[in-house]
């Protein structure tokens, strides 16, 4: 085992380190005896741990946690049985609730300082004092939809971290009661080996279970191969409006998230209210934000754009009395075809909007932009690009919408600089 002495860091050798900070991605940051920064999965600030490097580079290393030698005061018992047996679901399930939120704030502020500050987008905004925060309740049993892998014996389960192996015998603490009953665990139903299983409990309380063919990593299964339970068409409500769509289409996972996000959009976008105003709903999915945008505009027209046929292929009853136009297309090829906006809301995937989309939206010169990001690094990069195009952060809110995990959502209001 390496210790406080000298010696090169090598893969497979163990070392003792003290964790001093949290990195984006849910890894603890420590310093190796040879000066390298070590990222330790499963460790949090305040821990002293034994770790085993799995990758060693010139300036940094990545390591697996072997043993906690001295626990952080914020460390507690892992509340998720699946995560305790290796599933990659609740990677913060052993962290106290207040500490989870503090660690997420630390990560976001660090990413903003590193990636966004130089562009001027943070001029007049002090992340330490101006950043708003809220946590959605409940913090256990909040997830209304799950995607499961299926092993060679037909058993469904959650995937292990950075692995194709599954945990098929134990439940996850995120899931709303009943979501995985009879699907995961001893005596669970058998499915097609190699398939994906999607389970949803919608706002009516109905459970839908469907099978899809496995897709390339990073892509979303769109086509339902087999409906196993329910109709395969889920019903959700936001703003007292009904949305119906296939179980494979995107919807926010936390039971409280859709309404919470919609209320923020309506409130923060209100200054855009003007007769005949147009709003853009980019990466709009089934159009969940369209009613909130219409509220903010005082009933104006909303253009919603998403490339997913599962999301855009079903006319939504909740949009029938609104002036909403749905486009099934990629955002990057659609922006220059839309009418001039008074308000733009964009909720891109984890990979972010990117310079092309941000630049095209900025070219349209909207007076208010609400940018929603579920990854702090890609969000900070996008904010830097907004700054390069003359926009600044007016408001920002960290929303702990993924309790028991290192993930969180950030909503940002951007306006043009002077």
Short mmCIF file of C-alpha atoms in Angstrom, two decimals:
data_model
loop_
_atom_site.label_atom_id
_atom_site.label_comp_id
_atom_site.label_asym_id
_atom_site.label_seq_id
_atom_site.Cartn_x
_atom_site.Cartn_y
_atom_site.Cartn_z
CA UNK A 1 0.00 0.00 0.00
CA UNK A 2 1.27 3.47 -0.90
CA UNK A 3 1.43 5.94 2.00
CA UNK A 4 2.72 9.40 2.73
CA UNK A 5 6.13 8.51 1.35
CA UNK A 6 7.27 8.87 -2.23
CA UNK A 7 6.75 6.42 -5.07
CA UNK A 8 4.93 6.31 -8.38
CA UNK A 9 1.21 5.65 -8.39
CA UNK A 10 0.35 2.41 -10.18
CA UNK A 11 -2.85 0.68 -11.26
CA UNK A 12 -3.88 -2.04 -8.83
CA UNK A 13 -1.86 -0.83 -5.86
CA UNK A 14 -3.81 0.51 -2.89
CA UNK A 15 -3.21 3.81 -1.17
CA UNK A 16 -4.65 5.79 1.72
CA UNK A 17 -5.99 9.26 0.93
CA UNK A 18 -8.14 11.92 2.58
CA UNK A 19 -10.99 13.26 0.47
CA UNK A 20 -11.10 17.08 0.38
CA UNK A 21 -13.79 17.96 -2.18
CA UNK A 22 -16.43 16.61 -4.56
CA UNK A 23 -15.98 16.32 -8.31
CA UNK A 24 -18.59 16.50 -11.06
CA UNK A 25 -19.85 12.96 -11.60
CA UNK A 26 -20.08 11.98 -7.93
CA UNK A 27 -16.44 11.20 -7.19
CA UNK A 28 -14.43 12.37 -4.18
CA UNK A 29 -11.27 14.39 -4.84
CA UNK A 30 -8.10 13.47 -2.96
CA UNK A 31 -4.36 14.02 -3.38
CA UNK A 32 -1.98 11.11 -3.91
CA UNK A 33 1.48 11.11 -2.24
CA UNK A 34 3.12 11.72 -5.65
CA UNK A 35 1.06 14.88 -6.22
CA UNK A 36 -1.57 13.53 -8.59
CA UNK A 37 -5.23 14.34 -8.05
CA UNK A 38 -7.17 11.13 -7.37
CA UNK A 39 -10.89 10.77 -8.11
CA UNK A 40 -12.41 8.13 -5.82
CA UNK A 41 -15.82 6.74 -6.67
CA UNK A 42 -17.94 6.21 -3.54
CA UNK A 43 -15.97 8.63 -1.34
CA UNK A 44 -17.10 12.03 -0.02
CA UNK A 45 -15.33 14.99 1.62
CA UNK A 46 -14.25 14.16 5.14
CA UNK A 47 -13.60 10.48 4.39
CA UNK A 48 -10.20 8.88 4.81
CA UNK A 49 -10.19 5.83 2.59
CA UNK A 50 -8.21 3.02 1.11
CA UNK A 51 -8.49 3.22 -2.67
CA UNK A 52 -7.23 1.20 -5.61
CA UNK A 53 -6.30 3.11 -8.82
CA UNK A 54 -7.92 1.81 -12.00
CA UNK A 55 -6.49 4.44 -14.35
CA UNK A 56 -3.35 6.54 -13.89
CA UNK A 57 -2.51 9.56 -16.03
CA UNK A 58 0.26 12.16 -15.83
CA UNK A 59 -1.64 14.57 -13.56
CA UNK A 60 -4.55 12.52 -12.23
CA UNK A 61 -5.82 9.05 -11.42
CA UNK A 62 -9.19 7.39 -11.03
CA UNK A 63 -9.66 4.87 -8.21
CA UNK A 64 -12.22 2.52 -6.69
CA UNK A 65 -13.04 2.66 -3.02
CA UNK A 66 -11.69 -0.36 -1.13
CA UNK A 67 -12.48 0.56 2.47
CA UNK A 68 -13.57 3.58 4.49
CA UNK A 69 -10.93 3.96 7.20
CA UNK A 70 -12.36 7.09 8.84
CA UNK A 71 -15.89 8.09 7.75
CA UNK A 72 -17.03 11.62 7.03
CA UNK A 73 -19.59 13.02 9.49
CA UNK A 74 -21.94 13.22 6.48
CA UNK A 75 -21.71 9.49 5.78
CA UNK A 76 -24.62 7.28 6.85
CA UNK A 77 -26.03 3.84 6.08
CA UNK A 78 -26.76 3.14 2.39
CA UNK A 79 -30.55 3.30 2.12
CA UNK A 80 -30.79 1.57 -1.28
CA UNK A 81 -30.48 -2.23 -1.38
CA UNK A 82 -29.74 -2.27 -5.12
CA UNK A 83 -26.93 0.29 -4.76
CA UNK A 84 -25.53 -1.62 -1.78
CA UNK A 85 -25.15 -4.60 -4.12
CA UNK A 86 -23.42 -2.67 -6.89
CA UNK A 87 -26.19 -1.01 -8.91
CA UNK A 88 -25.35 2.44 -10.24
CA UNK A 89 -28.62 4.00 -9.10
CA UNK A 90 -28.32 5.65 -5.66
CA UNK A 91 -24.69 6.72 -5.58
CA UNK A 92 -25.51 9.29 -2.85
CA UNK A 93 -27.72 6.91 -0.90
CA UNK A 94 -25.15 6.82 1.91
CA UNK A 95 -24.96 10.63 2.28
CA UNK A 96 -27.17 12.63 4.66
CA UNK A 97 -29.84 14.68 2.86
CA UNK A 98 -28.41 18.14 3.81
CA UNK A 99 -24.93 17.03 2.72
CA UNK A 100 -26.25 15.75 -0.63
CA UNK A 101 -27.57 19.22 -1.44
CA UNK A 102 -24.41 20.96 -0.23
CA UNK A 103 -22.21 18.70 -2.37
CA UNK A 104 -24.36 19.40 -5.43
CA UNK A 105 -24.10 23.14 -4.85
CA UNK A 106 -20.32 22.84 -4.49
CA UNK A 107 -20.08 21.02 -7.82
CA UNK A 108 -22.27 23.53 -9.66
CA UNK A 109 -20.42 26.57 -8.31
CA UNK A 110 -17.08 24.95 -9.21
CA UNK A 111 -18.20 24.27 -12.79
CA UNK A 112 -19.49 27.82 -13.20
CA UNK A 113 -16.22 29.31 -12.00
CA UNK A 114 -14.18 27.07 -14.26
CA UNK A 115 -16.19 27.02 -17.49
CA UNK A 116 -18.51 30.02 -17.57
CA UNK A 117 -16.88 32.92 -15.74
CA UNK A 118 -14.51 34.21 -18.43
CA UNK A 119 -17.25 34.87 -20.99
CA UNK A 120 -18.96 37.58 -18.95
CA UNK A 121 -22.15 35.55 -18.53
CA UNK A 122 -21.77 35.78 -14.73
CA UNK A 123 -21.17 39.55 -14.66
CA UNK A 124 -23.21 40.85 -11.72
CA UNK A 125 -24.15 37.34 -10.57
CA UNK A 126 -22.47 35.95 -7.46
CA UNK A 127 -22.94 32.20 -7.38
CA UNK A 128 -22.13 31.95 -3.67
CA UNK A 129 -24.92 34.33 -2.65
CA UNK A 130 -27.30 34.66 -5.64
CA UNK A 131 -27.80 30.97 -6.46
CA UNK A 132 -31.28 29.86 -5.35
CA UNK A 133 -31.95 26.30 -4.20
CA UNK A 134 -34.94 24.03 -3.72
CA UNK A 135 -35.39 20.32 -3.07
CA UNK A 136 -38.33 18.34 -4.40
CA UNK A 137 -40.24 16.06 -2.05
CA UNK A 138 -40.29 13.18 -1.45
CA UNK A 139 -36.60 12.28 -1.25
CA UNK A 140 -37.34 8.51 -1.32
CA UNK A 141 -39.82 6.77 -3.60
CA UNK A 142 -39.94 9.65 -6.07
CA UNK A 143 -39.13 8.03 -9.44
CA UNK A 144 -42.19 7.29 -11.60
CA UNK A 145 -40.41 5.60 -14.52
CA UNK A 146 -37.56 3.10 -14.83
CA UNK A 147 -35.52 1.54 -17.61
CA UNK A 148 -34.24 -1.93 -16.82
CA UNK A 149 -31.85 -4.26 -18.55
CA UNK A 150 -32.62 -7.94 -19.08
CA UNK A 151 -29.97 -10.63 -18.56
CA UNK A 152 -29.43 -13.88 -20.46
CA UNK A 153 -31.90 -15.68 -18.17
CA UNK A 154 -34.64 -13.12 -18.78
CA UNK A 155 -34.35 -11.42 -15.37
CA UNK A 156 -34.81 -7.64 -15.26
CA UNK A 157 -32.63 -5.43 -13.14
CA UNK A 158 -30.68 -2.22 -12.70
CA UNK A 159 -27.29 -1.89 -14.34
CA UNK A 160 -24.10 -1.88 -12.32
CA UNK A 161 -21.89 1.18 -12.59
CA UNK A 162 -19.89 1.25 -15.85
CA UNK A 163 -20.96 -2.31 -16.58
CA UNK A 164 -23.44 -4.38 -18.56
CA UNK A 165 -24.01 -6.59 -15.49
CA UNK A 166 -27.35 -6.28 -13.72
CA UNK A 167 -28.56 -6.30 -10.13
CA UNK A 168 -31.75 -8.35 -10.40
CA UNK A 169 -32.53 -9.35 -6.81
CA UNK A 170 -32.85 -6.07 -4.93
CA UNK A 171 -35.14 -2.99 -5.09
CA UNK A 172 -34.05 0.62 -5.58
CA UNK A 173 -35.00 3.30 -3.05
CA UNK A 174 -35.81 5.84 -5.79
CA UNK A 175 -38.84 4.01 -7.18
CA UNK A 176 -42.40 5.00 -6.32
CA UNK A 177 -44.21 2.21 -4.44
CA UNK A 178 -45.35 -0.56 -6.75
CA UNK A 179 -43.32 0.49 -9.79
CA UNK A 180 -41.14 -2.63 -9.88
CA UNK A 181 -43.33 -5.08 -7.97
CA UNK A 182 -43.16 -8.48 -9.64
CA UNK A 183 -40.61 -7.22 -12.19
CA UNK A 184 -37.39 -7.22 -10.14
CA UNK A 185 -36.39 -9.56 -7.34
CA UNK A 186 -36.97 -13.19 -6.39
CA UNK A 187 -39.82 -14.65 -8.39
CA UNK A 188 -39.87 -11.70 -10.77
CA UNK A 189 -41.32 -12.01 -14.26
CA UNK A 190 -39.09 -13.21 -17.10
CA UNK A 191 -38.53 -11.07 -20.19
CA UNK A 192 -36.79 -11.40 -23.55
CA UNK A 193 -33.03 -11.80 -22.93
CA UNK A 194 -31.13 -8.70 -24.04
CA UNK A 195 -34.21 -6.50 -24.24
CA UNK A 196 -34.96 -3.34 -22.26
CA UNK A 197 -37.98 -3.09 -19.97
CA UNK A 198 -39.63 0.29 -19.34
CA UNK A 199 -41.99 0.58 -16.37
CA UNK A 200 -44.08 3.69 -15.67
CA UNK A 201 -46.70 4.61 -13.07
CA UNK A 202 -48.55 7.58 -14.51
CA UNK A 203 -50.55 10.31 -12.82
CA UNK A 204 -53.74 8.20 -12.94
CA UNK A 205 -52.00 5.49 -10.88
CA UNK A 206 -51.93 3.03 -13.79
CA UNK A 207 -48.78 0.97 -14.33
CA UNK A 208 -47.49 0.40 -17.85
CA UNK A 209 -44.75 -2.13 -18.60
CA UNK A 210 -43.33 -2.45 -22.11
CA UNK A 211 -40.43 -4.21 -23.79
CA UNK A 212 -38.15 -2.62 -26.38
CA UNK A 213 -35.11 -3.81 -28.26
CA UNK A 214 -31.82 -2.74 -26.73
CA UNK A 215 -30.43 0.38 -28.42
CA UNK A 216 -26.96 1.85 -28.77
CA UNK A 217 -25.56 3.29 -25.53
CA UNK A 218 -26.58 6.91 -25.10
CA UNK A 219 -29.67 6.56 -27.29
CA UNK A 220 -33.27 6.28 -26.16
CA UNK A 221 -35.47 3.35 -27.19
CA UNK A 222 -38.44 4.81 -29.08
CA UNK A 223 -40.31 1.79 -30.45
CA UNK A 224 -42.42 -0.43 -28.20
CA UNK A 225 -42.01 -4.08 -29.19
CA UNK A 226 -44.38 -5.63 -26.65
CA UNK A 227 -46.91 -4.19 -24.21
CA UNK A 228 -46.76 -6.41 -21.13
CA UNK A 229 -49.01 -4.47 -18.75
CA UNK A 230 -51.32 -1.50 -19.15
CA UNK A 231 -51.87 0.11 -22.53
CA UNK A 232 -48.34 1.39 -23.16
CA UNK A 233 -49.81 4.91 -23.45
CA UNK A 234 -49.25 6.89 -20.25
CA UNK A 235 -51.32 9.83 -19.03
CA UNK A 236 -49.68 12.72 -17.18
CA UNK A 237 -50.94 16.09 -15.99
CA UNK A 238 -49.33 19.49 -15.56
CA UNK A 239 -51.13 22.83 -15.18
CA UNK A 240 -54.35 20.74 -14.98
CA UNK A 241 -53.77 19.74 -18.58
CA UNK A 242 -53.58 16.17 -19.83
CA UNK A 243 -50.73 14.67 -21.86
CA UNK A 244 -50.91 11.19 -23.37
CA UNK A 245 -47.89 9.55 -24.99
CA UNK A 246 -46.01 6.24 -25.35
CA UNK A 247 -44.18 4.93 -22.29
CA UNK A 248 -40.91 5.26 -24.24
CA UNK A 249 -41.25 9.05 -24.61
CA UNK A 250 -39.42 11.38 -22.20
CA UNK A 251 -41.13 12.78 -19.10
CA UNK A 252 -39.53 14.13 -15.95
CA UNK A 253 -38.78 11.29 -13.51
CA UNK A 254 -39.57 12.93 -10.16
CA UNK A 255 -43.26 12.94 -9.40
CA UNK A 256 -43.13 16.65 -8.39
CA UNK A 257 -40.81 17.88 -11.15
CA UNK A 258 -43.19 18.68 -14.05
CA UNK A 259 -45.34 21.14 -12.11
CA UNK A 260 -42.38 22.64 -10.25
CA UNK A 261 -40.53 23.35 -13.51
CA UNK A 262 -43.64 24.65 -15.26
CA UNK A 263 -44.31 27.13 -12.45
CA UNK A 264 -40.75 28.47 -12.69
CA UNK A 265 -41.03 28.88 -16.46
CA UNK A 266 -44.34 30.74 -16.14
CA UNK A 267 -43.02 33.04 -13.40
CA UNK A 268 -39.58 33.79 -14.84
CA UNK A 269 -40.92 34.25 -18.35
CA UNK A 270 -43.66 36.72 -17.41
CA UNK A 271 -41.72 39.83 -18.37
CA UNK A 272 -41.90 38.60 -21.96
CA UNK A 273 -45.69 39.09 -21.91
CA UNK A 274 -46.69 41.21 -24.92
CA UNK A 275 -49.58 41.16 -27.42
CA UNK A 276 -48.83 38.76 -30.27
CA UNK A 277 -45.68 37.42 -28.58
CA UNK A 278 -44.19 34.10 -29.69
CA UNK A 279 -42.44 31.59 -27.44
CA UNK A 280 -40.07 28.79 -28.38
CA UNK A 281 -40.10 25.45 -26.58
CA UNK A 282 -36.87 23.77 -27.74
CA UNK A 283 -36.21 20.09 -26.98
CA UNK A 284 -39.88 20.28 -26.02
CA UNK A 285 -40.71 16.57 -25.84
CA UNK A 286 -44.49 16.14 -25.62
CA UNK A 287 -44.93 19.90 -25.08
CA UNK A 288 -44.94 19.88 -21.28
CA UNK A 289 -43.69 23.49 -21.07
CA UNK A 290 -46.00 24.86 -23.76
CA UNK A 291 -48.86 25.77 -21.36
CA UNK A 292 -46.42 27.51 -18.99
CA UNK A 293 -44.89 29.46 -21.89
CA UNK A 294 -48.38 30.41 -23.05
CA UNK A 295 -49.16 31.57 -19.48
CA UNK A 296 -46.01 33.70 -19.44
CA UNK A 297 -46.93 35.27 -22.79
CA UNK A 298 -50.52 35.96 -21.83
CA UNK A 299 -51.81 33.43 -24.35
CA UNK A 300 -49.26 33.90 -27.11
CA UNK A 301 -48.24 31.39 -29.74
CA UNK A 302 -45.79 28.62 -28.84
CA UNK A 303 -43.50 26.78 -31.27
CA UNK A 304 -42.36 23.47 -29.76
CA UNK A 305 -39.56 21.46 -31.41
CA UNK A 306 -38.33 17.94 -30.66
CA UNK A 307 -36.77 15.21 -32.80
CA UNK A 308 -38.49 12.30 -30.98
CA UNK A 309 -41.36 10.70 -32.94
CA UNK A 310 -42.61 9.07 -29.72
CA UNK A 311 -42.94 12.50 -28.11
CA UNK A 312 -44.31 14.52 -31.03
CA UNK A 313 -46.38 11.87 -32.81
CA UNK A 314 -49.45 12.06 -30.56
CA UNK A 315 -51.73 15.15 -30.55
CA UNK A 316 -51.98 16.32 -26.95
CA UNK A 317 -55.43 16.98 -25.46
CA UNK A 318 -53.90 19.45 -23.02
CA UNK A 319 -52.73 21.70 -25.86
CA UNK A 320 -55.94 21.65 -27.91
CA UNK A 321 -57.18 25.10 -26.82
CA UNK A 322 -53.75 26.77 -27.05
CA UNK A 323 -51.94 28.22 -30.06
CA UNK A 324 -49.19 25.59 -30.12
CA UNK A 325 -47.38 24.36 -33.24
CA UNK A 326 -45.43 21.11 -32.92
CA UNK A 327 -42.42 20.36 -35.10
CA UNK A 328 -40.82 16.92 -35.26
CA UNK A 329 -37.28 17.97 -36.15
CA UNK A 330 -33.84 18.53 -34.70
CA UNK A 331 -33.48 21.86 -32.95
CA UNK A 332 -30.28 22.82 -34.77
CA UNK A 333 -32.03 22.71 -38.18
CA UNK A 334 -35.25 24.39 -37.03
CA UNK A 335 -34.28 27.55 -35.16
CA UNK A 336 -33.77 29.74 -38.23
CA UNK A 337 -37.23 28.75 -39.53
CA UNK A 338 -39.14 29.96 -36.46
CA UNK A 339 -40.77 33.39 -35.98
CA UNK A 340 -39.00 35.93 -33.76
CA UNK A 341 -39.38 34.95 -30.09
CA UNK A 342 -40.16 36.98 -26.97
CA UNK A 343 -39.28 34.00 -24.76
CA UNK A 344 -37.18 30.89 -25.40
CA UNK A 345 -37.21 27.84 -23.14
CA UNK A 346 -34.70 25.10 -23.90
CA UNK A 347 -34.26 21.85 -22.00
CA UNK A 348 -31.51 19.98 -23.89
CA UNK A 349 -30.33 16.44 -23.15
CA UNK A 350 -27.41 15.73 -20.82
CA UNK A 351 -24.95 16.52 -23.63
CA UNK A 352 -26.16 20.13 -23.61
CA UNK A 353 -27.37 22.46 -26.36
CA UNK A 354 -23.94 23.16 -27.82
CA UNK A 355 -22.44 26.21 -29.49
CA UNK A 356 -24.41 25.83 -32.74
CA UNK A 357 -27.83 25.90 -31.06
CA UNK A 358 -26.93 28.60 -28.52
CA UNK A 359 -25.50 30.78 -31.28
CA UNK A 360 -28.57 30.33 -33.48
CA UNK A 361 -30.97 31.18 -30.65
CA UNK A 362 -28.90 34.21 -29.64
CA UNK A 363 -29.00 35.38 -33.26
CA UNK A 364 -32.80 35.65 -32.90
CA UNK A 365 -32.21 38.06 -29.97
CA UNK A 366 -34.90 36.88 -27.52
CA UNK A 367 -35.25 39.27 -24.56
CA UNK A 368 -35.57 36.32 -22.13
CA UNK A 369 -34.13 32.81 -22.26
CA UNK A 370 -34.78 30.04 -19.73
CA UNK A 371 -32.10 27.37 -20.08
CA UNK A 372 -32.55 24.12 -18.14
CA UNK A 373 -29.58 21.80 -17.62
CA UNK A 374 -29.28 18.39 -15.96
CA UNK A 375 -25.47 18.25 -16.24
CA UNK A 376 -23.48 21.04 -14.56
CA UNK A 377 -20.46 20.73 -16.87
CA UNK A 378 -22.36 20.96 -20.16
CA UNK A 379 -24.61 23.65 -18.68
CA UNK A 380 -21.60 25.75 -17.65
CA UNK A 381 -20.12 25.30 -21.13
CA UNK A 382 -23.40 26.44 -22.71
CA UNK A 383 -23.60 29.41 -20.37
CA UNK A 384 -20.11 30.40 -21.45
CA UNK A 385 -21.35 30.41 -25.04
CA UNK A 386 -24.35 32.54 -24.06
CA UNK A 387 -21.91 35.01 -22.54
CA UNK A 388 -19.92 35.16 -25.77
CA UNK A 389 -23.17 36.14 -27.52
CA UNK A 390 -23.91 39.00 -25.13
CA UNK A 391 -26.17 37.33 -22.55
CA UNK A 392 -25.85 37.30 -18.78
CA UNK A 393 -27.33 35.24 -15.95
CA UNK A 394 -30.15 37.09 -14.19
CA UNK A 395 -31.41 34.23 -12.01
CA UNK A 396 -30.33 30.67 -11.34
CA UNK A 397 -31.89 27.89 -9.28
CA UNK A 398 -30.44 24.51 -8.32
CA UNK A 399 -33.26 21.98 -8.03
CA UNK A 400 -32.53 18.73 -6.21
CA UNK A 401 -34.84 16.68 -8.42
CA UNK A 402 -32.80 13.46 -8.15
CA UNK A 403 -32.44 12.68 -4.43
CA UNK A 404 -30.07 9.85 -3.45
CA UNK A 405 -27.96 10.54 -6.56
CA UNK A 406 -25.26 13.05 -7.54
CA UNK A 407 -27.56 14.40 -10.28
CA UNK A 408 -29.53 17.65 -10.08
CA UNK A 409 -31.30 20.13 -12.34
CA UNK A 410 -30.41 23.80 -12.83
CA UNK A 411 -32.77 26.44 -14.24
CA UNK A 412 -31.19 29.66 -15.53
CA UNK A 413 -32.79 32.91 -16.66
CA UNK A 414 -30.65 34.76 -19.21
CA UNK A 415 -31.15 38.27 -20.55
CA UNK A 416 -29.08 40.42 -22.94
CA UNK A 417 -26.31 42.51 -21.37
CA UNK A 418 -27.18 46.23 -21.47
#
